[in-house]
Amino acid sequence: DGGITQSPKYLFRKEGQNVTLSCEQNLNHDAMYWYRQDPGQGLRLIYYSQIVNDFQKGDIAEGYSVSREKKESFPLTVTSAQKNPTAFYLCATSLSGTSRKAFFGQGTRLTVV
Amino acid sequence: QKEVEQNSGPLSVPEGAIASLNCTYSDRGSQSFFWYRQYSGKSPELIMSIYSNGDKEDGRFTAQLNKASQYVSLLIRDSQPSDSATYLCAVLKAAGNKLTFGGGTRVLVKP
């Protein structure tokens, strides 16, 4: 199946632990994005990447880290430095060029217990 | 000033009426504009994209762009209860290719 796969769908983390959220795509899209969504709110950009081995901070990068070692993969690590990590995390991908229509994975719901 | 602004709603419309959603953006260098629909607990799905001034129609949806006023809108004609969702406006900056979303407008279509 073509598409964007985020895993796991639900994730529980103890305070003080780092966790890594997976995002894999087989659409051959160049750009990949990570967003955070809190209840009743819009999407806030965490990190984005246009090409392999390069990425940029978004608006709320503190407490998060990413890597882009392969075109297909853009994992997000939520570190213990992120004080309020409970949220819905969304990965998106898009082609290069002006159109840049972005498509989303199903999301990962992270809860700190 | 937020980069992309929307009224949070809820926007309540009767079934069969037109729902009108607005979005303003701050960066004049923005080139691409998108509307997404998001049902509760689900990920956003793309419903419209627009790149040049004017109107673009797709089925019951019409997107309108006015770059001089830094304004993009979405009209939903013949609104159905299944259109009840949150609608997110997204703007792509030319510099840096940053895709930024507004806070979303919640739409309620009442039978």
Short mmCIF file of C-alpha atoms in Angstrom, two decimals:
data_model
loop_
_atom_site.label_atom_id
_atom_site.label_comp_id
_atom_site.label_asym_id
_atom_site.label_seq_id
_atom_site.Cartn_x
_atom_site.Cartn_y
_atom_site.Cartn_z
CA ASP A 1 0.00 0.00 0.00
CA GLY A 2 1.25 3.50 -0.76
CA GLY A 3 1.06 6.03 1.97
CA ILE A 4 2.34 7.43 5.23
CA THR A 5 2.63 5.15 8.22
CA GLN A 6 2.91 6.45 11.74
CA SER A 7 3.53 4.11 14.61
CA PRO A 8 2.48 3.41 17.21
CA LYS A 9 -1.07 4.74 17.15
CA TYR A 10 -1.11 5.12 20.94
CA LEU A 11 1.93 5.58 23.15
CA PHE A 12 2.26 5.95 26.89
CA ARG A 13 5.37 7.43 28.45
CA LYS A 14 6.52 7.79 32.01
CA GLU A 15 7.81 11.17 33.04
CA GLY A 16 11.54 11.51 32.43
CA GLN A 17 11.64 9.04 29.56
CA ASN A 18 12.53 9.71 25.95
CA VAL A 19 10.26 8.19 23.30
CA THR A 20 10.57 7.97 19.53
CA LEU A 21 7.64 8.26 17.14
CA SER A 22 8.01 6.65 13.76
CA CYS A 23 6.98 8.12 10.39
CA GLU A 24 7.61 6.15 7.19
CA GLN A 25 6.46 6.98 3.67
CA ASN A 26 6.65 5.23 0.31
CA LEU A 27 5.28 8.12 -1.75
CA ASN A 28 8.76 9.28 -2.78
CA HIS A 29 8.00 12.68 -1.32
CA ASP A 30 10.92 14.98 -0.60
CA ALA A 31 9.52 17.01 2.28
CA MET A 32 8.43 15.68 5.65
CA TYR A 33 6.90 17.53 8.59
CA TRP A 34 6.07 16.91 12.23
CA TYR A 35 3.18 18.72 13.90
CA ARG A 36 1.73 18.70 17.37
CA GLN A 37 -1.98 19.17 18.05
CA ASP A 38 -3.47 19.85 21.47
CA PRO A 39 -7.21 19.41 22.15
CA GLY A 40 -9.30 22.03 20.36
CA GLN A 41 -6.22 23.62 18.81
CA GLY A 42 -4.65 23.85 15.38
CA LEU A 43 -1.41 22.23 14.23
CA ARG A 44 1.91 23.60 15.44
CA LEU A 45 5.07 22.84 13.48
CA ILE A 46 7.83 21.04 15.37
CA TYR A 47 10.42 20.19 12.69
CA TYR A 48 10.51 19.84 8.93
CA SER A 49 12.90 18.44 6.36
CA GLN A 50 13.23 19.13 2.64
CA ILE A 51 16.00 16.64 1.83
CA VAL A 52 17.93 13.80 3.40
CA ASN A 53 20.38 14.80 6.13
CA ASP A 54 18.86 18.26 6.47
CA PHE A 55 16.06 19.58 8.68
CA GLN A 56 14.85 22.86 10.16
CA LYS A 57 13.27 23.82 13.46
CA GLY A 58 9.64 24.80 13.40
CA ASP A 59 7.80 26.97 15.90
CA ILE A 60 7.96 24.62 18.90
CA ALA A 61 11.17 22.58 18.51
CA GLU A 62 12.30 22.76 22.14
CA GLY A 63 12.29 19.34 23.78
CA TYR A 64 12.15 17.46 20.47
CA SER A 65 14.76 16.03 18.09
CA VAL A 66 14.62 14.49 14.61
CA SER A 67 16.81 12.79 12.03
CA ARG A 68 16.49 12.31 8.29
CA GLU A 69 18.95 9.59 7.33
CA LYS A 70 16.69 8.13 4.63
CA LYS A 71 14.18 9.77 2.32
CA GLU A 72 11.48 7.42 3.53
CA SER A 73 11.88 8.00 7.25
CA PHE A 74 11.63 10.98 9.61
CA PRO A 75 11.49 9.82 13.25
CA LEU A 76 10.65 12.25 16.05
CA THR A 77 12.08 11.86 19.55
CA VAL A 78 10.22 13.47 22.41
CA THR A 79 12.82 14.06 25.09
CA SER A 80 12.43 14.45 28.83
CA ALA A 81 13.07 18.17 28.30
CA GLN A 82 9.59 18.51 26.76
CA LYS A 83 7.51 19.53 29.76
CA ASN A 84 4.04 18.91 28.36
CA PRO A 85 4.39 16.10 25.82
CA THR A 86 0.83 14.77 25.99
CA ALA A 87 -0.64 15.57 22.55
CA PHE A 88 -1.62 14.22 19.15
CA TYR A 89 1.44 14.06 16.86
CA LEU A 90 0.99 14.22 13.10
CA CYS A 91 3.50 13.51 10.36
CA ALA A 92 2.98 14.93 6.87
CA THR A 93 4.79 14.63 3.56
CA SER A 94 4.76 16.58 0.32
CA LEU A 95 6.47 16.81 -3.04
CA SER A 96 8.83 19.63 -3.91
CA GLY A 97 7.69 22.50 -6.07
CA THR A 98 5.04 25.18 -5.77
CA SER A 99 2.05 22.89 -5.31
CA ARG A 100 3.44 21.04 -2.31
CA LYS A 101 0.18 19.41 -1.31
CA ALA A 102 0.80 17.83 2.06
CA PHE A 103 -0.71 14.54 3.16
CA PHE A 104 -0.92 13.20 6.68
CA GLY A 105 -0.39 9.93 8.45
CA GLN A 106 -2.96 8.65 10.94
CA GLY A 107 -1.19 10.26 13.90
CA THR A 108 0.24 9.08 17.21
CA ARG A 109 -1.50 9.93 20.45
CA LEU A 110 1.11 10.30 23.19
CA THR A 111 0.13 10.31 26.84
CA VAL A 112 2.42 10.87 29.80
CA VAL A 113 1.49 8.72 32.78
CA GLN B 1 0.39 38.49 15.19
CA LYS B 2 -0.12 34.85 14.28
CA GLU B 3 1.16 33.78 10.90
CA VAL B 4 -2.19 32.23 9.92
CA GLU B 5 -5.43 33.26 11.63
CA GLN B 6 -8.90 31.77 11.60
CA ASN B 7 -12.03 32.29 13.68
CA SER B 8 -12.30 29.32 16.00
CA GLY B 9 -16.10 29.12 15.74
CA PRO B 10 -18.21 27.16 16.09
CA LEU B 11 -19.86 28.23 12.86
CA SER B 12 -23.37 26.89 12.96
CA VAL B 13 -25.22 26.57 9.64
CA PRO B 14 -28.52 24.89 8.75
CA GLU B 15 -28.47 21.93 6.39
CA GLY B 16 -28.53 23.09 2.77
CA ALA B 17 -27.08 26.54 3.51
CA ILE B 18 -23.70 27.97 2.55
CA ALA B 19 -20.88 27.88 5.11
CA SER B 20 -18.28 30.64 4.69
CA LEU B 21 -14.88 30.28 6.34
CA ASN B 22 -12.14 32.90 6.40
CA CYS B 23 -8.39 32.84 6.84
CA THR B 24 -5.79 35.63 6.90
CA TYR B 25 -2.02 35.27 6.72
CA SER B 26 0.87 37.58 7.54
CA ASP B 27 3.64 36.68 5.07
CA ARG B 28 3.20 38.40 1.70
CA GLY B 29 5.72 35.93 0.22
CA SER B 30 3.33 33.01 0.69
CA GLN B 31 2.62 31.17 -2.53
CA SER B 32 0.44 28.16 -1.85
CA PHE B 33 -2.74 27.88 0.17
CA PHE B 34 -4.65 24.84 1.36
CA TRP B 35 -7.83 23.89 3.16
CA TYR B 36 -8.00 20.72 5.21
CA ARG B 37 -10.94 19.04 6.91
CA GLN B 38 -10.40 17.25 10.20
CA TYR B 39 -12.96 15.06 11.92
CA SER B 40 -12.66 14.62 15.67
CA GLY B 41 -9.83 12.25 16.57
CA LYS B 42 -8.67 11.86 12.96
CA SER B 43 -5.87 13.31 10.90
CA PRO B 44 -6.49 16.22 8.48
CA GLU B 45 -7.44 15.50 4.89
CA LEU B 46 -6.77 17.89 2.01
CA ILE B 47 -9.92 19.24 0.36
CA MET B 48 -8.75 22.28 -1.63
CA SER B 49 -5.58 23.93 -2.84
CA ILE B 50 -5.25 27.36 -4.49
CA TYR B 51 -2.21 29.16 -5.85
CA SER B 52 -3.40 32.23 -7.77
CA ASN B 53 -5.86 35.04 -7.13
CA GLY B 54 -9.50 34.32 -7.80
CA ASP B 55 -11.87 31.44 -7.26
CA LYS B 56 -11.37 27.72 -7.59
CA GLU B 57 -14.31 25.36 -7.48
CA ASP B 58 -14.38 21.64 -6.76
CA GLY B 59 -17.79 20.11 -6.27
CA ARG B 60 -19.55 21.84 -3.37
CA PHE B 61 -16.33 23.60 -2.31
CA THR B 62 -15.03 26.95 -3.57
CA ALA B 63 -11.73 28.44 -2.46
CA GLN B 64 -11.11 32.15 -2.93
CA LEU B 65 -7.71 33.85 -2.78
CA ASN B 66 -6.88 37.54 -2.57
CA LYS B 67 -3.12 38.00 -2.18
CA ALA B 68 -3.32 41.80 -2.00
CA SER B 69 -5.54 41.50 1.09
CA GLN B 70 -3.69 38.39 2.35
CA TYR B 71 -6.97 36.57 2.60
CA VAL B 72 -8.17 33.12 1.62
CA SER B 73 -11.66 31.74 2.12
CA LEU B 74 -13.61 28.54 1.71
CA LEU B 75 -17.27 28.27 0.80
CA ILE B 76 -19.20 25.05 1.34
CA ARG B 77 -22.44 25.00 -0.65
CA ASP B 78 -25.45 22.83 0.20
CA SER B 79 -23.94 22.03 3.61
CA GLN B 80 -24.57 18.51 4.90
CA PRO B 81 -24.38 17.14 8.45
CA SER B 82 -21.34 15.15 7.27
CA ASP B 83 -19.56 18.48 6.69
CA SER B 84 -19.50 19.02 10.46
CA ALA B 85 -15.79 19.09 11.23
CA THR B 86 -12.90 21.45 11.89
CA TYR B 87 -11.51 23.19 8.82
CA LEU B 88 -7.84 24.11 8.84
CA CYS B 89 -6.24 26.75 6.64
CA ALA B 90 -2.58 26.13 5.72
CA VAL B 91 -0.11 28.47 4.05
CA LEU B 92 3.22 27.61 2.43
CA LYS B 93 5.92 30.23 2.60
CA ALA B 94 8.15 30.44 -0.46
CA ALA B 95 11.21 31.08 1.68
CA GLY B 96 12.17 27.97 3.58
CA ASN B 97 9.14 25.97 2.44
CA LYS B 98 7.51 26.17 5.85
CA LEU B 99 3.91 24.94 5.95
CA THR B 100 1.98 26.75 8.67
CA PHE B 101 -1.56 26.06 9.87
CA GLY B 102 -4.20 28.25 11.41
CA GLY B 103 -6.04 27.26 14.56
CA GLY B 104 -9.00 25.89 12.63
CA THR B 105 -12.71 26.75 12.42
CA ARG B 106 -15.22 24.29 13.82
CA VAL B 107 -18.31 23.94 11.63
CA LEU B 108 -21.61 22.48 12.82
CA VAL B 109 -24.25 21.68 10.24
CA LYS B 110 -27.68 21.24 11.83
CA PRO B 111 -30.34 19.08 10.15
#
